[in-house]
C-alpha cells in the first residue's frame, strides 16, 4: 500500500514538474517567436494616440533649436528587426544623408546590419539634444547606449548638436527572458558578439581608435553602463564635427 502511494506521489511530482517545464518553455519561446515573425516597427509610448516608429524623418537640433540638421533619419528606441524594417521603409521612399539616434541599444545582429548599411551607403551620423519628428512630436533626454555608439561611429561625418545627451557603453550580454525572471548571459557571449562589432568597426574611418572603445567596453559589466566623459568622447573620436555647419573637431 505504501509503495503504491509512493509511486503515485512520484508520478504526480514528475507530471507537475514536466507541466511546469512545458508552460515555462511555451511562455518563454512564444513571445520570442512572435516578435521574430512579426517585428514591431513602432515604439511603445504611454499616449496611445501618438505613433512613433523606430525610424522616422525629422530634424536634429540643440536644446535651444538654434542649430539643426534638417531631414535626417532618426532611429528611436530599442534596436531590433522592427528597426531594420522601419529603416528600410523610409529609405525606399526618401533620400537623406544623415542618421541620428535616440536608443538604449538592442539586438547585436540588427545593430551590426544597420552599422554596415550606414557605412556602405556613405552616410553621416549625429547625436542631438532634441529631435523634432515628422509627426510633430519632440523628443529630448537623448541617449545612445550599448550597441548605439558603435552605429554612431560608422558615420563619415559624426556630428554633435549640443552636449546634453547620454552616450554609454558596456560589454554585450545575451538577454534571457523567462516567464519568472529576466537576466543576461554575460560570461562567454560578449566575446562572441564582440567579433561582429570589431569587424564592423574595422570599416570605420578611424578603425583602430574606434575598436579600442569596443575593447575598453569589455571592462564594464553588461548589467551596468559607463557614461562616456567629454575626455573619452575626444579620446575615442566619437564626433568629428560640432554643430550642423560647425567646424571639425579634428
Coordinates of C-alpha atoms in Angstrom, one line a residue, residues 101-247:
X101 CA 19.9 58.2 -32.7
X102 CA 17.9 58.1 -29.5
X103 CA 18.3 54.5 -28.5
X104 CA 19.3 52.4 -25.4
X105 CA 20.8 49.8 -27.7
X106 CA 19.3 46.4 -28.6
X107 CA 19.9 43.3 -30.7
X108 CA 23.5 42.9 -31.7
X109 CA 22.8 41.3 -35.1
X110 CA 20.3 44.0 -36.1
X111 CA 22.7 46.8 -34.9
X112 CA 25.6 45.4 -36.9
X113 CA 23.4 45.2 -40.0
X114 CA 22.4 48.9 -39.6
X115 CA 26.0 49.9 -38.9
X116 CA 27.3 48.2 -42.1
X117 CA 24.4 49.7 -44.0
X118 CA 25.4 53.2 -42.8
X119 CA 29.0 52.6 -44.0
X120 CA 28.0 51.0 -47.3
X121 CA 25.9 54.0 -48.2
X122 CA 28.5 56.5 -47.0
X123 CA 26.0 58.2 -44.6
X124 CA 26.7 60.7 -41.9
X125 CA 25.6 60.2 -38.3
X126 CA 24.6 62.5 -35.5
X127 CA 23.5 62.8 -31.9
X128 CA 21.4 65.8 -30.8
X129 CA 19.9 67.2 -27.7
X130 CA 16.4 67.3 -29.2
X131 CA 14.6 65.7 -32.2
X132 CA 11.6 67.1 -33.9
X133 CA 9.9 64.2 -35.6
X134 CA 7.9 64.5 -38.8
X135 CA 4.6 63.8 -36.9
X136 CA 5.2 66.9 -34.8
X137 CA 6.4 65.0 -31.7
X138 CA 9.5 66.5 -30.0
X139 CA 11.9 64.2 -28.0
X140 CA 14.6 65.1 -25.6
X141 CA 16.7 63.4 -22.9
X142 CA 18.5 61.7 -25.7
X143 CA 20.5 58.6 -25.1
X144 CA 22.8 56.4 -27.2
X145 CA 23.9 53.4 -25.3
X146 CA 25.1 49.8 -25.6
X147 CA 25.0 49.0 -29.3
X148 CA 24.1 52.5 -30.3
X149 CA 27.5 54.2 -30.0
X150 CA 29.0 51.8 -32.5
X151 CA 26.4 52.7 -35.1
X152 CA 27.2 56.4 -34.4
X153 CA 30.9 55.6 -35.2
X154 CA 30.1 54.3 -38.6
X155 CA 29.2 57.7 -40.0
X156 CA 31.5 59.6 -42.3
X157 CA 30.8 62.9 -40.6
X158 CA 29.8 62.3 -36.9
X159 CA 28.1 65.5 -35.7
X160 CA 27.2 66.6 -32.1
X161 CA 24.4 69.0 -31.8
X162 CA 24.8 70.2 -28.2
X163 CA 26.2 68.0 -25.5
X164 CA 23.3 67.3 -23.1
X165 CA 22.9 63.6 -24.1
X166 CA 24.0 60.3 -22.7
X167 CA 26.4 58.1 -24.5
X168 CA 27.1 54.8 -22.7
X169 CA 28.9 51.5 -23.3
X170 CA 29.2 48.1 -21.7
X171 CA 30.1 44.6 -22.8
X172 CA 27.4 42.8 -24.6
X173 CA 25.1 40.3 -22.8
X174 CA 22.5 38.0 -24.2
X175 CA 19.1 38.7 -22.6
X176 CA 17.3 35.7 -21.4
X177 CA 13.6 36.4 -20.7
X178 CA 11.9 33.6 -18.8
X179 CA 8.3 33.9 -17.5
X180 CA 9.5 34.2 -14.0
X181 CA 12.8 36.1 -14.3
X182 CA 15.0 38.2 -16.7
X183 CA 18.7 38.1 -16.8
X184 CA 21.7 38.3 -19.1
X185 CA 24.3 35.7 -20.0
X186 CA 27.5 37.8 -19.9
X187 CA 30.4 35.5 -19.5
X188 CA 31.0 33.8 -22.9
X189 CA 28.6 35.5 -25.2
X190 CA 30.0 39.1 -25.0
X191 CA 33.2 37.9 -26.8
X192 CA 31.1 36.1 -29.5
X193 CA 29.3 39.3 -30.3
X194 CA 32.4 41.5 -30.0
X195 CA 33.8 39.9 -33.1
X196 CA 30.9 41.1 -35.2
X197 CA 31.2 44.7 -33.8
X198 CA 35.0 44.5 -34.3
X199 CA 34.6 43.6 -38.0
X200 CA 32.0 46.4 -38.4
X201 CA 34.2 49.0 -36.8
X202 CA 37.1 47.8 -38.9
X203 CA 35.3 49.5 -41.8
X204 CA 35.1 52.9 -40.0
X205 CA 37.3 55.8 -41.0
X206 CA 39.2 55.6 -37.7
X207 CA 39.0 51.9 -37.2
X208 CA 41.9 51.5 -34.7
X209 CA 40.6 54.2 -32.3
X210 CA 37.0 53.0 -32.6
X211 CA 37.9 49.4 -32.0
X212 CA 39.7 50.5 -28.8
X213 CA 36.4 51.8 -27.5
X214 CA 34.9 48.3 -28.1
X215 CA 37.9 46.7 -26.3
X216 CA 37.6 49.0 -23.3
X217 CA 33.9 48.5 -23.0
X218 CA 34.5 44.8 -22.1
X219 CA 35.6 46.1 -18.7
X220 CA 32.0 47.3 -18.0
X221 CA 29.6 44.6 -16.8
X222 CA 26.6 44.0 -19.2
X223 CA 24.2 44.9 -16.4
X224 CA 25.8 48.4 -15.9
X225 CA 26.5 51.3 -18.2
X226 CA 29.6 53.6 -18.3
X227 CA 28.7 57.1 -19.5
X228 CA 31.5 58.4 -21.7
X229 CA 33.0 61.7 -20.4
X230 CA 33.9 64.6 -22.7
X231 CA 37.6 63.5 -22.5
X232 CA 36.6 60.0 -23.6
X233 CA 34.4 61.3 -26.4
X234 CA 37.6 63.0 -27.7
X235 CA 39.9 60.1 -27.0
X236 CA 37.7 57.7 -29.0
X237 CA 37.0 60.2 -31.8
X238 CA 33.2 59.7 -31.3
X239 CA 32.5 63.0 -33.1
X240 CA 34.4 64.8 -35.8
X241 CA 32.1 67.8 -36.2
X242 CA 30.3 70.2 -33.8
X243 CA 27.0 71.8 -34.9
X244 CA 25.1 71.4 -38.1
X245 CA 27.6 73.5 -40.1
X246 CA 30.2 73.7 -37.4
X247 CA 34.0 73.1 -37.6

